[in-house]
Coordinates of C-alpha atoms in Angstrom, one line a residue:
Chain G
M1 CA 106.3 109.1 123.7
T2 CA 104.1 109.9 120.9
A3 CA 101.9 106.8 121.0
P4 CA 98.9 108.6 122.5
L5 CA 99.0 111.2 119.9
T6 CA 99.3 108.8 116.9
E7 CA 96.8 106.2 118.0
G8 CA 95.1 104.9 114.9
W9 CA 97.8 106.3 112.5
P10 CA 99.3 104.2 109.8
T11 CA 102.4 102.4 111.1
S12 CA 104.8 104.4 109.0
A13 CA 103.5 107.7 110.3
A14 CA 103.4 106.6 113.9
A15 CA 107.0 105.5 113.5
A16 CA 108.2 108.6 112.0
A17 CA 106.5 110.6 114.9
Q18 CA 108.3 108.5 117.5
V19 CA 111.6 108.9 115.8
T20 CA 111.2 112.6 115.5
A21 CA 110.2 112.9 119.1
D22 CA 113.2 110.7 120.2
K23 CA 115.5 113.3 118.5
Y24 CA 113.8 116.6 119.1
G25 CA 111.5 116.0 122.2
P26 CA 107.8 116.2 122.3
P27 CA 106.0 118.2 119.5
D28 CA 105.1 121.8 119.9
E29 CA 101.7 121.4 118.3
A30 CA 99.6 118.4 118.0
S31 CA 96.1 117.5 116.4
P32 CA 94.5 114.2 115.5
N33 CA 96.3 114.3 112.0
T34 CA 99.4 116.4 112.4
L35 CA 102.4 116.8 114.8
I36 CA 104.7 119.9 114.5
W37 CA 108.0 120.8 115.9
H38 CA 109.2 124.5 115.6
D39 CA 112.8 125.7 115.3
R40 CA 114.8 122.5 115.8
T41 CA 118.1 123.5 114.3
P42 CA 118.8 123.3 111.4
W43 CA 115.0 123.0 110.8
K44 CA 112.6 125.8 110.9
R45 CA 109.8 123.2 111.2
V46 CA 109.3 119.4 111.2
V47 CA 105.9 118.1 110.4
V48 CA 104.7 114.5 110.7
S49 CA 101.2 113.8 109.1
R50 CA 98.8 110.9 109.4
A51 CA 98.1 111.3 105.7
I52 CA 100.8 109.2 104.0
V53 CA 101.6 109.9 100.4
P54 CA 103.0 107.3 97.9
H55 CA 106.1 108.4 96.2
R56 CA 108.3 106.5 93.7
F57 CA 111.5 108.6 93.7
P58 CA 114.2 107.6 94.4
H59 CA 112.5 104.3 95.3
E60 CA 109.1 103.2 96.5
H61 CA 108.1 104.6 99.7
V62 CA 105.6 106.9 101.4
D63 CA 106.2 110.5 102.2
V64 CA 105.3 111.0 105.9
V65 CA 107.6 113.5 107.3
Q66 CA 108.4 117.1 106.1
H67 CA 111.5 119.1 107.0
V68 CA 111.4 122.8 106.4
V69 CA 114.4 125.2 106.1
E70 CA 114.6 128.9 105.2
Q71 CA 116.4 129.1 101.9
P72 CA 115.9 131.5 99.2
V73 CA 115.6 130.1 95.7
P74 CA 116.4 132.3 92.6
M75 CA 113.5 132.5 90.2
E76 CA 115.6 131.4 87.3
R77 CA 116.3 128.1 89.1
L78 CA 112.7 127.1 90.0
A79 CA 112.2 125.2 86.8
D80 CA 115.1 122.9 87.4
L81 CA 114.1 122.5 91.1
A82 CA 110.7 121.2 89.9
R83 CA 112.3 118.8 87.6
F84 CA 114.4 117.4 90.4
N85 CA 111.8 116.1 92.9
G86 CA 108.2 116.6 93.1
S87 CA 108.3 116.3 97.0
V88 CA 110.7 119.3 97.3
V89 CA 108.4 122.4 97.6
Y90 CA 109.4 126.1 97.6
D91 CA 107.3 128.8 99.2
R92 CA 108.6 131.9 97.6
T93 CA 106.8 134.3 99.8
R94 CA 108.1 132.8 103.0
G95 CA 111.5 131.9 101.5
E96 CA 111.0 128.3 102.8
L97 CA 112.2 125.2 101.1
S98 CA 110.9 121.8 102.2
S99 CA 111.3 118.2 101.5
H100 CA 108.7 115.5 102.3
C101 CA 110.1 111.9 102.6
E102 CA 110.0 108.7 104.6
D103 CA 112.6 109.9 107.1
E104 CA 114.9 112.7 108.0
E105 CA 118.1 111.4 106.1
G106 CA 115.8 111.3 103.0
N107 CA 114.9 114.9 103.4
I108 CA 118.5 115.8 104.3
L109 CA 119.7 114.2 101.0
A110 CA 116.9 115.8 98.8
L111 CA 117.5 119.3 100.3
N112 CA 121.3 119.0 99.8
L113 CA 120.7 118.0 96.1
A114 CA 118.1 120.8 95.8
H115 CA 120.6 123.2 97.0
D116 CA 123.2 121.9 94.5
V117 CA 120.6 122.4 91.8
V118 CA 119.6 125.9 92.6
A119 CA 122.8 127.3 93.9
H120 CA 125.4 125.5 91.9
G121 CA 123.6 124.7 88.7
M122 CA 123.7 121.0 89.0
D123 CA 121.5 119.5 86.2
P124 CA 118.4 118.0 87.7
D125 CA 118.8 114.7 85.9
A126 CA 122.3 114.5 87.6
A127 CA 120.7 115.2 90.9
R128 CA 118.2 112.6 90.5
R129 CA 120.9 110.0 89.6
R130 CA 122.9 111.1 92.6
C131 CA 119.8 110.7 94.8
H132 CA 119.3 107.1 93.6
E133 CA 122.9 106.3 94.1
A134 CA 123.1 107.9 97.6
I135 CA 120.1 106.1 98.9
E136 CA 121.7 102.7 98.0
T137 CA 124.8 103.7 100.3
R138 CA 122.6 104.0 103.4
N139 CA 123.7 100.8 105.1
S140 CA 127.2 100.6 103.5
E141 CA 130.6 101.6 104.5
N142 CA 130.7 104.0 101.6
R143 CA 127.6 106.0 103.0
D144 CA 127.1 109.3 101.1
P145 CA 127.7 112.1 103.4
Y146 CA 124.7 114.0 101.8
L147 CA 122.5 111.7 103.9
D148 CA 124.0 112.9 107.1
A149 CA 123.8 116.6 107.4
L150 CA 122.9 119.7 105.4
V151 CA 125.9 120.9 103.5
F152 CA 124.7 124.4 103.2
E153 CA 123.8 127.1 105.8
P154 CA 120.1 127.9 105.6
G155 CA 119.5 131.6 105.3
R156 CA 116.5 133.9 105.3
G157 CA 115.0 134.8 102.0
P158 CA 111.5 135.8 102.0
D159 CA 110.3 137.3 98.7
P160 CA 107.3 139.6 99.3
D161 CA 107.1 140.5 95.6
E162 CA 105.9 144.1 94.7
A163 CA 102.8 146.1 94.7
T164 CA 101.1 146.4 91.4
I165 CA 97.8 148.1 92.4
D166 CA 98.4 152.0 92.1
D167 CA 96.3 155.0 92.1
E168 CA 96.2 155.1 88.3
L169 CA 94.6 151.6 88.2
R170 CA 92.1 152.5 90.9
D171 CA 91.0 155.5 89.0
R172 CA 90.9 153.6 85.7
L173 CA 88.6 150.9 87.3
R174 CA 86.5 153.4 89.2
H175 CA 85.8 155.1 85.9
A176 CA 85.2 151.8 84.0
L177 CA 83.0 150.5 86.8
G178 CA 81.1 153.7 86.9
G179 CA 80.9 154.5 90.6
A180 CA 82.7 155.1 93.9
D181 CA 84.4 152.5 95.9
R182 CA 82.2 150.2 97.9
P183 CA 83.5 148.3 101.0
A184 CA 85.2 145.0 100.1
Chain L
M1 CA 83.0 132.4 117.4
T2 CA 82.4 129.5 119.7
E3 CA 83.8 129.4 123.1
T4 CA 86.3 126.9 122.2
L5 CA 87.6 128.8 119.2
D6 CA 87.6 132.0 121.3
R7 CA 89.9 130.3 123.9
V8 CA 92.2 128.9 121.1
V9 CA 92.7 132.1 119.2
G10 CA 92.2 134.6 122.1
D11 CA 96.0 135.6 122.2
W12 CA 96.3 135.6 118.4
P13 CA 96.9 138.9 116.6
E14 CA 93.6 140.6 115.8
E15 CA 93.9 140.0 112.1
A16 CA 94.4 136.4 112.7
Q17 CA 91.5 136.2 114.9
E18 CA 89.4 137.8 112.2
A19 CA 90.6 135.4 109.6
A20 CA 89.6 132.4 112.0
R21 CA 86.3 134.0 112.7
R22 CA 85.4 134.6 109.1
T23 CA 86.4 130.9 108.2
A24 CA 84.5 129.4 111.1
E25 CA 81.4 131.5 110.2
R26 CA 81.5 130.0 106.7
Y27 CA 82.5 126.5 107.3
G28 CA 81.8 125.8 111.0
P29 CA 84.3 125.1 113.8
P30 CA 87.7 123.9 112.6
D31 CA 88.4 120.1 112.6
E32 CA 91.9 120.6 114.1
T33 CA 93.0 123.2 116.5
M34 CA 96.6 123.9 117.4
P35 CA 98.3 126.7 119.1
R36 CA 99.4 128.3 115.9
R37 CA 97.0 127.0 113.3
L38 CA 93.4 125.9 112.7
V39 CA 92.5 123.3 110.0
W40 CA 89.2 122.7 108.2
N41 CA 89.3 119.4 106.4
H42 CA 87.1 119.2 103.2
P43 CA 85.4 122.6 103.5
L44 CA 83.8 122.3 100.1
P45 CA 84.8 123.1 97.5
W46 CA 88.3 123.4 99.1
K47 CA 90.2 120.2 100.1
R48 CA 91.6 121.9 103.2
I49 CA 91.9 125.4 104.7
V50 CA 94.5 126.4 107.3
V51 CA 94.4 129.6 109.3
N52 CA 97.8 130.6 110.6
R53 CA 98.4 132.7 113.7
D54 CA 101.6 133.9 112.2
A55 CA 101.6 135.9 109.0
S56 CA 104.0 136.3 106.1
E57 CA 104.4 139.8 104.3
H58 CA 103.2 139.8 100.9
H59 CA 103.1 143.0 98.7
F60 CA 101.6 141.5 95.5
P61 CA 99.3 143.1 94.2
E62 CA 99.3 145.3 97.3
P63 CA 100.7 145.1 100.8
H64 CA 98.9 142.5 103.0
Q65 CA 99.5 139.6 105.4
D66 CA 99.2 136.1 104.0
R67 CA 97.3 133.9 106.8
I68 CA 94.6 131.8 105.1
E69 CA 95.9 128.8 103.2
S70 CA 93.3 127.2 100.8
W71 CA 94.2 123.9 99.3
V72 CA 92.8 122.1 96.3
D73 CA 93.8 119.1 94.2
L74 CA 95.3 120.4 91.0
E75 CA 97.8 118.7 88.8
V76 CA 100.8 121.2 87.9
P77 CA 103.2 119.6 85.4
R78 CA 106.8 120.1 86.3
E79 CA 107.4 122.4 83.4
S80 CA 104.8 124.8 84.6
A81 CA 105.8 125.0 88.3
A82 CA 108.2 127.8 87.8
D83 CA 105.6 129.9 85.9
V84 CA 103.2 129.4 88.8
A85 CA 105.8 130.7 91.3
A86 CA 106.5 133.7 89.0
F87 CA 103.0 134.5 88.8
N88 CA 102.4 134.5 92.5
G89 CA 104.9 133.6 95.1
S90 CA 102.2 132.7 97.7
I91 CA 101.1 129.7 95.5
R92 CA 102.6 126.5 96.6
V93 CA 102.7 123.4 94.4
N94 CA 103.3 119.9 95.8
R95 CA 103.5 117.8 92.8
T96 CA 103.8 114.5 94.5
R97 CA 100.5 115.1 96.4
G98 CA 98.9 116.8 93.4
E99 CA 98.0 119.7 95.7
V100 CA 98.2 123.4 95.3
A101 CA 97.8 126.0 98.0
A102 CA 97.0 129.7 97.6
T103 CA 97.7 131.8 100.7
C104 CA 96.3 135.3 101.2
H105 CA 94.3 137.5 103.7
V106 CA 90.9 136.7 102.2
E107 CA 89.6 133.5 100.8
A108 CA 88.0 135.1 97.7
V109 CA 91.5 136.1 96.6
N110 CA 92.6 132.5 97.0
F111 CA 89.9 131.5 94.6
L112 CA 91.3 134.0 92.1
A113 CA 94.9 132.9 92.6
V114 CA 94.0 129.2 91.9
N115 CA 91.7 130.0 89.0
L116 CA 94.5 132.0 87.3
A117 CA 97.1 129.3 88.2
H118 CA 94.8 126.8 86.5
D119 CA 94.7 129.1 83.4
L120 CA 98.3 129.4 83.4
V121 CA 98.9 125.6 83.6
S122 CA 96.4 125.0 80.9
G123 CA 98.0 127.5 78.6
R124 CA 95.1 130.1 78.4
I125 CA 97.4 132.9 79.7
G126 CA 101.0 133.5 80.4
V127 CA 102.7 134.8 83.6
D128 CA 102.5 138.5 82.7
E129 CA 98.8 138.2 81.8
A130 CA 98.2 136.3 84.9
R131 CA 99.7 138.9 87.0
R132 CA 97.9 141.7 85.2
E133 CA 94.5 139.9 85.5
Y134 CA 95.2 139.3 89.1
T135 CA 96.0 142.8 89.8
E136 CA 92.9 144.2 88.1
M137 CA 90.5 141.6 89.6
V138 CA 91.8 142.1 93.1
A139 CA 91.5 145.9 92.7
S140 CA 87.9 145.3 91.5
H141 CA 87.2 143.0 94.5
L142 CA 88.5 145.5 96.9
M143 CA 86.3 148.1 95.3
G144 CA 83.3 145.9 96.1
R145 CA 82.8 144.2 92.7
P146 CA 82.7 140.4 93.2
Q147 CA 83.5 138.4 90.1
A148 CA 83.2 134.8 89.0
Y149 CA 86.9 134.2 89.7
T150 CA 86.8 135.4 93.2
S151 CA 83.6 133.6 94.1
G152 CA 84.6 129.9 93.3
F153 CA 86.5 127.6 91.0
A154 CA 86.3 128.2 87.3
F155 CA 87.4 124.7 86.7
E156 CA 86.5 121.2 88.1
P157 CA 89.0 120.1 90.7
A158 CA 90.3 116.6 90.2
S159 CA 87.7 114.5 92.1
T160 CA 90.1 111.5 92.5
G161 CA 93.1 113.3 93.5
A162 CA 95.9 114.6 91.2
G163 CA 99.0 112.9 93.0
T164 CA 101.7 111.8 90.6
A165 CA 104.2 110.0 92.8
D166 CA 106.8 111.0 90.3
E167 CA 107.6 109.9 86.8
D168 CA 104.0 111.3 85.9
R169 CA 102.4 108.1 86.8
P170 CA 99.1 108.7 88.5
V171 CA 98.4 106.6 91.6
A172 CA 95.3 105.9 93.6
P173 CA 94.2 108.8 95.8
H174 CA 96.3 108.8 98.7
E175 CA 95.1 108.2 102.2
V176 CA 93.6 111.3 103.7
P177 CA 92.5 112.0 107.2
T178 CA 89.2 110.2 107.9
V179 CA 87.1 113.3 108.4
S180 CA 83.8 113.2 106.7
A181 CA 83.2 115.9 104.0
R182 CA 81.4 118.9 105.2
G183 CA 78.2 120.0 103.5
T184 CA 78.6 123.5 105.0
G185 CA 80.7 125.0 102.1
R186 CA 78.8 127.6 100.3
P187 CA 78.3 126.8 96.6
A188 CA 80.9 128.1 94.4

């Protein structure tokens, strides 16, 4: 289905595109380097890129597909989130949490553990160990359920922050700069 | 704008069309066009610029809509990631890729955000100072006073990539789309 869109892509990227299309239908947006699916529950967005990225955690692989959920992360948990996994990215303004891995189950696992870290205070090192162990169960009878589905309900959490430019600052700067405002 | 670009963004909100037009005027037509986003690859000195149809509301340092994502190679150690997010929620850190993106409504403020993020990571300033300097420099910019930090990078971006692949072991630069570097970027 996606073959014409991924011509010339690395095999891993083209395969990820095909798997995603098999599950979610044709992409909503396509360019020579990127395919995007919007609003495929539970995902806000799924992105497959031609640019593959080597990643050694939890094992050697290439990051090729990104799954995005809306999920707020408390500021005080960001440091532990960063310690957990460098391919889990938080966009504070949009309230989006994403994981970039070799396939969807890798991203489900990473996001479930990220949620444990930020919402339940799981130690990041423990989360990394669980990630290693869970991946090893992929093809076993004792498959870790964290690979199969999100164990939390995504929720909206954009954080627009607060305005810090006020009239007092404008007056002070205008005085310091010695003139009236000029157009930006 | 070119006829093609006009057609792509014709039904976009006016502010999004304006962001696309300004970026195209500076860097030429986009390399990738999609219904909701335009992408410029290697618009020097940036690694990538994405203009989004859909905005997110951002109030720091004053209410505006984030639409223009500007990406650069910058290594952010894991112990600094939370400080960067506390400084400015519109900065995203992808540690594995070694990339940082600042998103705002004007490119100049993205330069400022990345420059101050670099200062934060390198230890020159703390979070509170970064927010204060950002506030004052954005206000000055809006009053028509361009500054070095809003005109280009105040540091040398990693020329060979900053990807860590985890465990802080650098790897060879990852494969990027085979689009030749543009020479149209205005000197920083």
